[in-house]
Amino acid sequence: MTVAPTRVRRQVPLGKDFGKLWTAAAFSNLADGVGRTAVPLIATTLTRDPVAIAAVGALAFVPWLFFGLPAGMIVDRLDRRRVMASANILRGGVAVALAALTATGHLQLWQLLVATVVFGIGETLFDNATNAVIPSLVDKAGLDRANSRIQAAQITIDSFVAQPIAGILFAVSLVLPLWVGSAGYLVPIALALMLPLSAAHALRSSASRPASAADGVATPGERIPASDSPRVSTKDAALYLWRHRYLRALVVFTSILGGAFAFAQAPTILYFLDTQGVAPAAIGFVTAGIGAGALLGSLVAPILVRRFGRGAVMLGANLVAGVCLALVGIAPEVISAILAYAGMAFAVSLWNVPWGALRQMIVPGDIFGRVLGIIRSLTWGLFPIATMLGGFVARYDLRLPYVIAAAVTIVAALAAARLLLAASTVTAPDQA
């Protein structure tokens, strides 16, 4: 008896245009990763106060609170390619200014804090535009893979290349990481402008269907019309999110979880330097170990989504993250602390991939930038407050923020189990 060979289903390539976007994101992450390591390390040469160090991390997210929605408006109304290029011009200029101040010995803590805010403004523009462009370059069936590869590039470049290099450069000279970071923003400027015209603006979706309920509340995977007018306003985008009960509930849940993670991570630099005894030059290698978990999570997320469903992956990821946060808090030495932190990073990546694809499936392209801006203003806007609170708690014990965050994460995930599992029912409607 002969057995017919099984036909292997080949995945459709994501395309050259997505490759340009991916490369632009990779180089931006190179620059971001160098700065993300260098700036807190430079801050530790100016102060050892946990609250002051936490303020550096907190201010990086302040722009998402005040500028997230304006950034979404800009992304929806202007050429997204030029928005990405302009954001990197802004960040590169600030990096050069910091490098000059550091080289001349005139850098002060307040200048470092102001620069962190400006970096954050550039990040809101670049990241919002990147997320908005993906659906215009990739077929709906490739959204999970596309988000996975963008996140994998971010983690790989940031954790395994940029941050270890930044730690070594910092040990040689305070100014070297800043010069390298400023150079890293150059390539994405050209690549962003080389993206096709389809990446400039999103066509208004004609696939939006009427809401299934009379009050305008949508089912988990259903798109509801943003407005009947030809020009969609910011008010329409806000009303869309408010009317979409399922998406709104997920945003509330994400805000709670994101706040818990930010609270826990406030003392990270001092935790490894002072509690675990890591040398400043080796901080980049510690983050590389953590990044290994995040990279693995981003790579296996599409596989796990196909195998177990989006909802099960989202629920499991948050439970694993909570357990790993607790293990960081009680880790007796540096190796176990890194492994536990890597487990937490793995879980966060598992969450980020399906959550990103879910947003792109639900929200129409013509209001995606503003809806994403509102979502990140509500979620990431809480990060500065949570980070500062974590810094105050860390004054008493650098381990305590991780234990508190672990409890919040596990309780919230269990309470929202039905909400998360419902994500498996979401399917992408046809695009116009």
PDB file of N, CA and C in Angstrom, residues 356-393:
ATOM      1  N   GLY A 356      -0.614  42.603  19.172  1.00  0.00           N
ATOM      2  CA  GLY A 356      -0.414  43.502  18.047  1.00  0.00           C
ATOM      3  C   GLY A 356      -1.225  43.097  16.836  1.00  0.00           C
ATOM      4  N   ALA A 357      -1.234  41.798  16.504  1.00  0.00           N
ATOM      5  CA  ALA A 357      -2.015  41.316  15.366  1.00  0.00           C
ATOM      6  C   ALA A 357      -3.507  41.505  15.607  1.00  0.00           C
ATOM      7  N   LEU A 358      -3.936  41.327  16.837  1.00  0.00           N
ATOM      8  CA  LEU A 358      -5.354  41.480  17.173  1.00  0.00           C
ATOM      9  C   LEU A 358      -5.825  42.903  16.914  1.00  0.00           C
ATOM     10  N   ARG A 359      -5.048  43.870  17.310  1.00  0.00           N
ATOM     11  CA  ARG A 359      -5.394  45.274  17.052  1.00  0.00           C
ATOM     12  C   ARG A 359      -5.494  45.544  15.559  1.00  0.00           C
ATOM     13  N   GLN A 360      -4.534  45.021  14.797  1.00  0.00           N
ATOM     14  CA  GLN A 360      -4.529  45.266  13.356  1.00  0.00           C
ATOM     15  C   GLN A 360      -5.703  44.590  12.672  1.00  0.00           C
ATOM     16  N   MET A 361      -6.191  43.471  13.212  1.00  0.00           N
ATOM     17  CA  MET A 361      -7.343  42.791  12.649  1.00  0.00           C
ATOM     18  C   MET A 361      -8.646  43.545  12.921  1.00  0.00           C
ATOM     19  N   ILE A 362      -8.745  44.128  14.087  1.00  0.00           N
ATOM     20  CA  ILE A 362     -10.008  44.732  14.512  1.00  0.00           C
ATOM     21  C   ILE A 362     -10.176  46.153  14.003  1.00  0.00           C
ATOM     22  N   VAL A 363      -9.133  46.976  14.100  1.00  0.00           N
ATOM     23  CA  VAL A 363      -9.259  48.412  13.839  1.00  0.00           C
ATOM     24  C   VAL A 363      -9.069  48.718  12.353  1.00  0.00           C
ATOM     25  N   PRO A 364     -10.002  49.452  11.718  1.00  0.00           N
ATOM     26  CA  PRO A 364      -9.835  49.843  10.310  1.00  0.00           C
ATOM     27  C   PRO A 364      -8.592  50.705  10.117  1.00  0.00           C
ATOM     28  N   GLY A 365      -7.989  50.594   8.933  1.00  0.00           N
ATOM     29  CA  GLY A 365      -6.734  51.281   8.669  1.00  0.00           C
ATOM     30  C   GLY A 365      -6.814  52.781   8.698  1.00  0.00           C
ATOM     31  N   ASP A 366      -7.989  53.361   8.337  1.00  0.00           N
ATOM     32  CA  ASP A 366      -8.067  54.810   8.246  1.00  0.00           C
ATOM     33  C   ASP A 366      -8.060  55.499   9.597  1.00  0.00           C
ATOM     34  N   ILE A 367      -8.312  54.769  10.680  1.00  0.00           N
ATOM     35  CA  ILE A 367      -8.242  55.358  12.018  1.00  0.00           C
ATOM     36  C   ILE A 367      -7.254  54.607  12.905  1.00  0.00           C
ATOM     37  N   PHE A 368      -6.468  53.711  12.328  1.00  0.00           N
ATOM     38  CA  PHE A 368      -5.591  52.864  13.137  1.00  0.00           C
ATOM     39  C   PHE A 368      -4.603  53.693  13.955  1.00  0.00           C
ATOM     40  N   GLY A 369      -3.986  54.690  13.338  1.00  0.00           N
ATOM     41  CA  GLY A 369      -2.985  55.493  14.030  1.00  0.00           C
ATOM     42  C   GLY A 369      -3.546  56.157  15.269  1.00  0.00           C
ATOM     43  N   ARG A 370      -4.742  56.756  15.128  1.00  0.00           N
ATOM     44  CA  ARG A 370      -5.329  57.441  16.275  1.00  0.00           C
ATOM     45  C   ARG A 370      -5.829  56.475  17.338  1.00  0.00           C
ATOM     46  N   VAL A 371      -6.428  55.368  16.917  1.00  0.00           N
ATOM     47  CA  VAL A 371      -6.872  54.387  17.907  1.00  0.00           C
ATOM     48  C   VAL A 371      -5.670  53.818  18.661  1.00  0.00           C
ATOM     49  N   LEU A 372      -4.588  53.508  17.932  1.00  0.00           N
ATOM     50  CA  LEU A 372      -3.383  53.009  18.592  1.00  0.00           C
ATOM     51  C   LEU A 372      -2.804  54.074  19.512  1.00  0.00           C
ATOM     52  N   GLY A 373      -2.862  55.339  19.073  1.00  0.00           N
ATOM     53  CA  GLY A 373      -2.377  56.427  19.916  1.00  0.00           C
ATOM     54  C   GLY A 373      -3.159  56.520  21.210  1.00  0.00           C
ATOM     55  N   ILE A 374      -4.485  56.372  21.127  1.00  0.00           N
ATOM     56  CA  ILE A 374      -5.317  56.405  22.332  1.00  0.00           C
ATOM     57  C   ILE A 374      -4.997  55.214  23.225  1.00  0.00           C
ATOM     58  N   ILE A 375      -4.885  54.031  22.612  1.00  0.00           N
ATOM     59  CA  ILE A 375      -4.585  52.827  23.391  1.00  0.00           C
ATOM     60  C   ILE A 375      -3.265  52.983  24.135  1.00  0.00           C
ATOM     61  N   ARG A 376      -2.246  53.467  23.449  1.00  0.00           N
ATOM     62  CA  ARG A 376      -0.938  53.591  24.097  1.00  0.00           C
ATOM     63  C   ARG A 376      -0.903  54.754  25.079  1.00  0.00           C
ATOM     64  N   SER A 377      -1.704  55.787  24.838  1.00  0.00           N
ATOM     65  CA  SER A 377      -1.793  56.859  25.828  1.00  0.00           C
ATOM     66  C   SER A 377      -2.384  56.334  27.126  1.00  0.00           C
ATOM     67  N   LEU A 378      -3.386  55.467  27.004  1.00  0.00           N
ATOM     68  CA  LEU A 378      -4.041  54.913  28.186  1.00  0.00           C
ATOM     69  C   LEU A 378      -3.179  53.864  28.882  1.00  0.00           C
ATOM     70  N   THR A 379      -2.461  53.062  28.096  1.00  0.00           N
ATOM     71  CA  THR A 379      -1.661  51.979  28.685  1.00  0.00           C
ATOM     72  C   THR A 379      -0.261  52.473  29.050  1.00  0.00           C
ATOM     73  N   TRP A 380       0.491  52.920  28.064  1.00  0.00           N
ATOM     74  CA  TRP A 380       1.853  53.362  28.326  1.00  0.00           C
ATOM     75  C   TRP A 380       1.873  54.660  29.123  1.00  0.00           C
ATOM     76  N   GLY A 381       0.783  55.435  29.065  1.00  0.00           N
ATOM     77  CA  GLY A 381       0.728  56.671  29.839  1.00  0.00           C
ATOM     78  C   GLY A 381       0.767  56.437  31.330  1.00  0.00           C
ATOM     79  N   LEU A 382       0.386  55.229  31.760  1.00  0.00           N
ATOM     80  CA  LEU A 382       0.461  54.880  33.180  1.00  0.00           C
ATOM     81  C   LEU A 382       1.866  54.488  33.608  1.00  0.00           C
ATOM     82  N   PHE A 383       2.720  54.168  32.651  1.00  0.00           N
ATOM     83  CA  PHE A 383       4.061  53.691  32.976  1.00  0.00           C
ATOM     84  C   PHE A 383       4.859  54.678  33.832  1.00  0.00           C
ATOM     85  N   PRO A 384       4.858  55.989  33.510  1.00  0.00           N
ATOM     86  CA  PRO A 384       5.651  56.906  34.343  1.00  0.00           C
ATOM     87  C   PRO A 384       5.217  56.901  35.799  1.00  0.00           C
ATOM     88  N   ILE A 385       3.888  56.890  36.030  1.00  0.00           N
ATOM     89  CA  ILE A 385       3.383  56.882  37.403  1.00  0.00           C
ATOM     90  C   ILE A 385       3.788  55.593  38.106  1.00  0.00           C
ATOM     91  N   ALA A 386       3.584  54.456  37.416  1.00  0.00           N
ATOM     92  CA  ALA A 386       3.926  53.166  38.010  1.00  0.00           C
ATOM     93  C   ALA A 386       5.427  53.055  38.262  1.00  0.00           C
ATOM     94  N   THR A 387       6.228  53.568  37.334  1.00  0.00           N
ATOM     95  CA  THR A 387       7.677  53.490  37.488  1.00  0.00           C
ATOM     96  C   THR A 387       8.148  54.305  38.690  1.00  0.00           C
ATOM     97  N   MET A 388       7.592  55.500  38.849  1.00  0.00           N
ATOM     98  CA  MET A 388       7.975  56.326  39.988  1.00  0.00           C
ATOM     99  C   MET A 388       7.556  55.672  41.305  1.00  0.00           C
ATOM    100  N   LEU A 389       6.361  55.084  41.336  1.00  0.00           N
ATOM    101  CA  LEU A 389       5.930  54.372  42.536  1.00  0.00           C
ATOM    102  C   LEU A 389       6.878  53.212  42.846  1.00  0.00           C
ATOM    103  N   GLY A 390       7.280  52.503  41.789  1.00  0.00           N
ATOM    104  CA  GLY A 390       8.243  51.422  41.982  1.00  0.00           C
ATOM    105  C   GLY A 390       9.563  51.928  42.523  1.00  0.00           C
ATOM    106  N   GLY A 391       9.974  53.116  42.080  1.00  0.00           N
ATOM    107  CA  GLY A 391      11.213  53.706  42.585  1.00  0.00           C
ATOM    108  C   GLY A 391      11.130  54.029  44.070  1.00  0.00           C
ATOM    109  N   PHE A 392       9.985  54.561  44.513  1.00  0.00           N
ATOM    110  CA  PHE A 392       9.818  54.861  45.937  1.00  0.00           C
ATOM    111  C   PHE A 392       9.831  53.590  46.776  1.00  0.00           C
ATOM    112  N   VAL A 393       9.138  52.536  46.290  1.00  0.00           N
ATOM    113  CA  VAL A 393       9.134  51.264  47.016  1.00  0.00           C
ATOM    114  C   VAL A 393      10.545  50.680  47.066  1.00  0.00           C
TER     115      VAL A 393
END
